[in-house]
Short mmCIF file of C-alpha atoms and ligand atoms in Angstrom, two decimals:
data_model
loop_
_atom_site.label_atom_id
_atom_site.label_comp_id
_atom_site.label_asym_id
_atom_site.label_seq_id
_atom_site.Cartn_x
_atom_site.Cartn_y
_atom_site.Cartn_z
CA MET Q 16 22.54 10.91 -30.33
CA ASN Q 17 19.30 9.80 -28.69
CA MET Q 18 18.18 12.68 -26.44
CA LEU Q 19 16.40 11.76 -23.23
CA THR Q 20 14.02 14.07 -21.39
CA ILE Q 21 13.33 13.40 -17.73
CA ALA Q 22 10.32 15.12 -16.13
CA VAL Q 23 10.70 15.62 -12.39
CA SER Q 24 8.04 16.78 -9.93
CA LYS Q 25 8.84 20.16 -8.41
CA GLY Q 26 9.57 20.57 -4.69
CA ARG Q 27 10.17 17.76 -2.25
CA ILE Q 28 10.51 15.05 -4.92
CA TYR Q 29 12.99 17.09 -6.95
CA ASP Q 30 15.09 17.74 -3.83
CA ASP Q 31 15.14 14.02 -2.98
CA ALA Q 32 15.75 12.96 -6.61
CA LEU Q 33 18.75 15.29 -7.14
CA PRO Q 34 21.29 13.06 -5.33
CA LEU Q 35 20.02 10.02 -7.27
CA LEU Q 36 20.33 11.86 -10.57
CA GLU Q 37 23.75 13.12 -9.57
CA GLU Q 38 25.01 9.58 -9.02
CA ALA Q 39 23.87 8.78 -12.53
CA GLY Q 40 25.99 11.70 -13.75
CA ILE Q 41 23.01 13.99 -14.30
CA VAL Q 42 23.50 17.43 -12.74
CA PRO Q 43 21.50 20.41 -14.03
CA ILE Q 44 23.75 23.10 -15.47
CA ASP Q 45 21.43 25.91 -14.29
CA ASP Q 46 19.93 25.85 -10.80
CA PRO Q 47 16.17 25.52 -11.39
CA LYS Q 48 15.51 27.51 -8.21
CA LYS Q 49 17.30 30.50 -9.74
CA SER Q 50 16.80 30.01 -13.47
CA ARG Q 51 13.53 30.64 -15.29
CA LYS Q 52 14.40 28.15 -18.00
CA LEU Q 53 11.88 25.36 -18.28
CA ILE Q 54 14.16 22.91 -20.04
CA LEU Q 55 17.38 22.36 -18.12
CA ARG Q 56 20.46 21.05 -19.82
CA THR Q 57 22.58 18.75 -17.71
CA THR Q 58 26.16 17.56 -17.40
CA ARG Q 59 25.09 14.64 -19.58
CA ASP Q 60 24.85 15.90 -23.16
CA ASP Q 61 22.08 13.44 -23.97
CA VAL Q 62 19.83 14.22 -20.97
CA ASN Q 63 17.54 17.22 -20.37
CA LEU Q 64 15.39 17.81 -17.31
CA VAL Q 65 12.01 19.46 -17.10
CA ILE Q 66 10.89 20.39 -13.59
CA ILE Q 67 7.10 20.56 -13.55
CA ARG Q 68 4.04 20.27 -11.33
CA ALA Q 69 3.74 16.76 -9.90
CA THR Q 70 0.32 16.19 -11.43
CA ASP Q 71 1.66 17.01 -14.92
CA VAL Q 72 4.47 14.43 -14.84
CA PRO Q 73 2.37 11.39 -15.86
CA THR Q 74 0.79 13.41 -18.66
CA PHE Q 75 4.17 14.46 -20.09
CA VAL Q 76 5.41 10.86 -20.00
CA GLU Q 77 2.19 9.37 -21.35
CA TYR Q 78 2.35 11.59 -24.45
CA GLY Q 79 6.08 11.13 -24.92
CA ALA Q 80 6.89 14.78 -24.18
CA ALA Q 81 9.24 13.27 -21.61
CA ASP Q 82 10.74 9.79 -21.92
CA ILE Q 83 11.07 9.30 -18.19
CA GLY Q 84 9.28 10.79 -15.20
CA ILE Q 85 9.78 10.90 -11.46
CA ALA Q 86 6.47 11.19 -9.63
CA GLY Q 87 4.80 10.19 -6.37
CA LYS Q 88 2.68 7.04 -6.31
CA ASP Q 89 -0.19 9.26 -5.09
CA VAL Q 90 -0.13 11.21 -8.35
CA LEU Q 91 0.25 8.05 -10.43
CA LEU Q 92 -2.69 6.34 -8.73
CA GLU Q 93 -4.85 9.41 -9.21
CA HIS Q 94 -3.83 9.87 -12.85
CA GLY Q 95 -4.31 6.19 -13.68
CA ALA Q 96 -0.89 5.22 -14.96
CA GLU Q 97 -1.76 2.03 -16.87
CA SER Q 98 -0.31 3.59 -20.01
CA LEU Q 99 3.16 3.96 -18.43
CA TYR Q 100 5.84 1.54 -17.37
CA GLU Q 101 6.69 1.86 -13.70
CA PRO Q 102 9.94 -0.11 -13.44
CA LEU Q 103 11.44 1.35 -10.29
CA ASP Q 104 10.41 2.38 -6.78
CA LEU Q 105 12.92 5.11 -5.89
CA GLY Q 106 12.05 4.92 -2.18
CA ILE Q 107 12.14 8.72 -1.85
CA ALA Q 108 9.50 11.20 -0.62
CA LYS Q 109 7.77 8.48 1.36
CA CYS Q 110 4.43 9.13 3.03
CA ARG Q 111 1.03 7.48 3.52
CA MET Q 112 -2.32 8.04 1.85
CA MET Q 113 -4.78 8.10 4.73
CA THR Q 114 -8.25 9.00 5.81
CA ALA Q 115 -8.41 11.49 8.68
CA THR Q 116 -11.21 12.79 10.88
CA PRO Q 117 -11.55 15.30 13.74
CA VAL Q 118 -10.14 13.92 16.98
CA GLY Q 119 -12.89 12.12 18.91
CA ALA Q 120 -15.49 12.43 16.13
CA PRO Q 121 -18.28 9.83 16.41
CA GLU Q 122 -18.37 7.15 13.74
CA ILE Q 123 -20.59 8.13 10.84
CA LYS Q 124 -23.36 5.77 9.88
CA GLY Q 125 -24.53 5.84 6.28
CA ARG Q 126 -23.30 8.20 3.61
CA ILE Q 127 -20.20 10.22 4.46
CA ARG Q 128 -18.79 13.38 2.94
CA VAL Q 129 -15.12 13.27 2.04
CA ALA Q 130 -12.98 16.24 1.00
CA THR Q 131 -9.87 15.49 -1.03
CA LYS Q 132 -7.83 16.36 -4.05
CA TYR Q 133 -7.48 12.61 -4.68
CA VAL Q 134 -11.00 12.04 -6.01
CA LYS Q 135 -10.29 8.81 -7.86
CA ILE Q 136 -8.29 7.24 -5.03
CA ALA Q 137 -11.01 8.16 -2.52
CA GLN Q 138 -13.81 6.82 -4.75
CA GLN Q 139 -11.99 3.53 -5.27
CA TYR Q 140 -11.17 3.19 -1.59
CA PHE Q 141 -14.68 3.83 -0.26
CA SER Q 142 -16.41 1.73 -2.89
CA GLY Q 143 -13.90 -1.07 -2.14
CA ILE Q 144 -14.92 -1.14 1.52
CA GLY Q 145 -18.61 -0.74 0.71
CA VAL Q 146 -19.04 2.73 2.19
CA GLN Q 147 -21.22 5.26 0.39
CA ALA Q 148 -19.21 8.45 0.05
CA GLU Q 149 -19.86 11.82 -1.49
CA ILE Q 150 -16.48 13.07 -2.66
CA ILE Q 151 -15.86 16.82 -2.64
CA LYS Q 152 -12.92 17.90 -4.76
CA LEU Q 153 -10.62 20.50 -3.19
CA TYR Q 154 -7.31 21.81 -4.50
CA GLY Q 155 -5.66 22.49 -1.14
CA ALA Q 156 -6.12 22.97 2.61
CA MET Q 157 -8.11 19.77 2.90
CA GLU Q 158 -7.63 19.87 6.69
CA LEU Q 159 -9.94 22.84 6.82
CA ALA Q 160 -12.95 20.98 5.41
CA PRO Q 161 -14.01 19.02 8.54
CA LEU Q 162 -13.44 22.11 10.74
CA VAL Q 163 -15.95 24.20 8.82
CA GLY Q 164 -18.52 21.44 8.29
CA LEU Q 165 -17.75 20.91 4.61
CA ALA Q 166 -16.88 17.24 5.08
CA ASP Q 167 -16.80 14.50 7.71
CA CYS Q 168 -13.46 13.18 6.67
CA ILE Q 169 -10.52 13.90 4.39
CA VAL Q 170 -8.25 11.76 2.26
CA ASP Q 171 -4.72 13.13 2.04
CA VAL Q 172 -1.07 12.19 2.20
CA VAL Q 173 0.42 12.21 5.68
CA ASP Q 174 4.10 12.32 6.57
CA THR Q 175 4.78 13.30 10.20
CA GLY Q 176 1.09 13.87 10.94
CA ASN Q 177 1.89 17.34 12.29
CA THR Q 178 -0.41 19.13 9.85
CA LEU Q 179 -3.36 16.95 10.88
CA LYS Q 180 -2.56 17.37 14.57
CA ALA Q 181 -2.27 21.15 14.30
CA ASN Q 182 -5.81 21.18 12.92
CA GLY Q 183 -7.40 18.84 15.46
CA LEU Q 184 -7.50 15.88 13.07
CA GLU Q 185 -6.17 12.35 13.44
CA PRO Q 186 -5.14 9.77 10.85
CA LYS Q 187 -7.52 6.79 10.64
CA GLU Q 188 -7.29 4.23 7.82
CA LEU Q 189 -4.23 3.59 5.68
CA ILE Q 190 -5.16 3.57 1.99
CA ALA Q 191 -1.70 3.16 0.46
CA ASN Q 192 1.98 3.56 1.21
CA ILE Q 193 3.41 6.21 -1.08
CA SER Q 194 6.89 6.78 -2.50
CA SER Q 195 8.27 8.25 -5.70
CA ARG Q 196 8.44 6.03 -8.75
CA LEU Q 197 10.32 6.16 -11.99
CA VAL Q 198 7.95 5.93 -14.94
CA VAL Q 199 8.84 5.40 -18.59
CA ASN Q 200 6.98 6.12 -21.82
CA LYS Q 201 6.21 2.81 -23.52
CA ALA Q 202 7.42 3.82 -26.99
CA SER Q 203 10.61 5.38 -25.58
CA MET Q 204 11.34 2.13 -23.74
CA LYS Q 205 11.44 0.39 -27.12
CA ILE Q 206 13.11 3.06 -29.24
CA LYS Q 207 15.67 4.23 -26.68
CA HIS Q 208 15.98 0.93 -24.88
CA GLN Q 209 19.75 0.89 -24.43
CA VAL Q 210 20.13 4.33 -22.91
CA ILE Q 211 17.05 3.97 -20.70
CA GLN Q 212 18.08 0.52 -19.50
CA GLY Q 213 21.55 1.93 -18.74
CA LEU Q 214 19.99 4.65 -16.59
CA LEU Q 215 17.69 2.19 -14.83
CA ASP Q 216 20.68 -0.01 -13.98
CA GLN Q 217 22.55 2.98 -12.57
CA PHE Q 218 19.58 4.00 -10.41
CA LYS Q 219 19.19 0.41 -9.20
CA LYS Q 220 22.86 0.27 -8.19
CA THR Q 221 22.58 3.53 -6.25
CA LEU Q 222 19.40 2.37 -4.51
CA ALA Q 223 20.98 -0.99 -3.58
CA LYS Q 224 23.83 0.90 -1.89
CA ARG Q 225 21.31 2.86 0.17
CA ASP Q 226 19.51 -0.22 1.57
P1 AMP D 11 2.96 16.26 7.59
O1 AMP D 11 4.44 15.93 7.80
O2 AMP D 11 2.10 15.00 7.78
O3 AMP D 11 2.50 17.38 8.44
O4 AMP D 11 2.83 16.68 6.06
C1 AMP D 11 2.65 18.01 5.67
C2 AMP D 11 1.95 18.11 4.35
O5 AMP D 11 2.91 17.88 3.33
C3 AMP D 11 0.84 17.10 4.15
O6 AMP D 11 -0.42 17.69 4.35
C4 AMP D 11 0.96 16.68 2.71
O7 AMP D 11 0.04 17.39 1.91
C5 AMP D 11 2.37 17.08 2.32
N1 AMP D 11 3.27 15.91 2.16
C6 AMP D 11 3.98 15.30 3.11
N2 AMP D 11 4.74 14.32 2.58
C7 AMP D 11 4.52 14.33 1.25
C8 AMP D 11 5.01 13.56 0.15
N3 AMP D 11 5.91 12.61 0.32
N4 AMP D 11 4.53 13.84 -1.08
C9 AMP D 11 3.62 14.82 -1.24
N5 AMP D 11 3.12 15.58 -0.25
C10 AMP D 11 3.55 15.34 0.98
#
């Protein structure tokens, strides 16, 4: 039997992916919120799940430690996912990658300071629009940076915009629309083609019903 390992981003994406997986007959036998097991067996004998940090999903799939991954487009853009197939937009965990500045802040002329955990995305965006930007890497609480004078602007994902608003910031430019994607290891796609294609078809059917 060809075993398949699917790596799923923890948290919001996992919660949104569960119903999709369930419709493909994949239900974890242990509840990952209660179990400490890192590899979860499922109701499909040939499928295991690993629930990991979002930023680790492309790495697992790239190296073939997982055949398939479910990750946000934000993480894939930042990782640089050229080495992966990205056959399916799952349309879950949607949000927007945006710039944001303090409400009413004057426009900055010349070089700007940008705080973000999405260094690569920010660099590409600002160089693409011809703005000189000094990118400051943070690992969290980006909203704080403009409030304490660390940066003029942030680049972050925005859903409702409530987090920005609560911190006196407003969304400005849209960099990319984000949703979760299914990614596949290139070698797995060849070696385990039948079983992976079968899964892709099942996901596609479920998604078509949702539209
Ligand atoms: P918001 O609804 O805009 O207040 O979003 C709250 C926070 O959750 C944001 O600062 C983001 O960091 C995070 N967030 C919202 N939606 C997503 C998503 N789809 N994927 C990853 N992070 C998200």
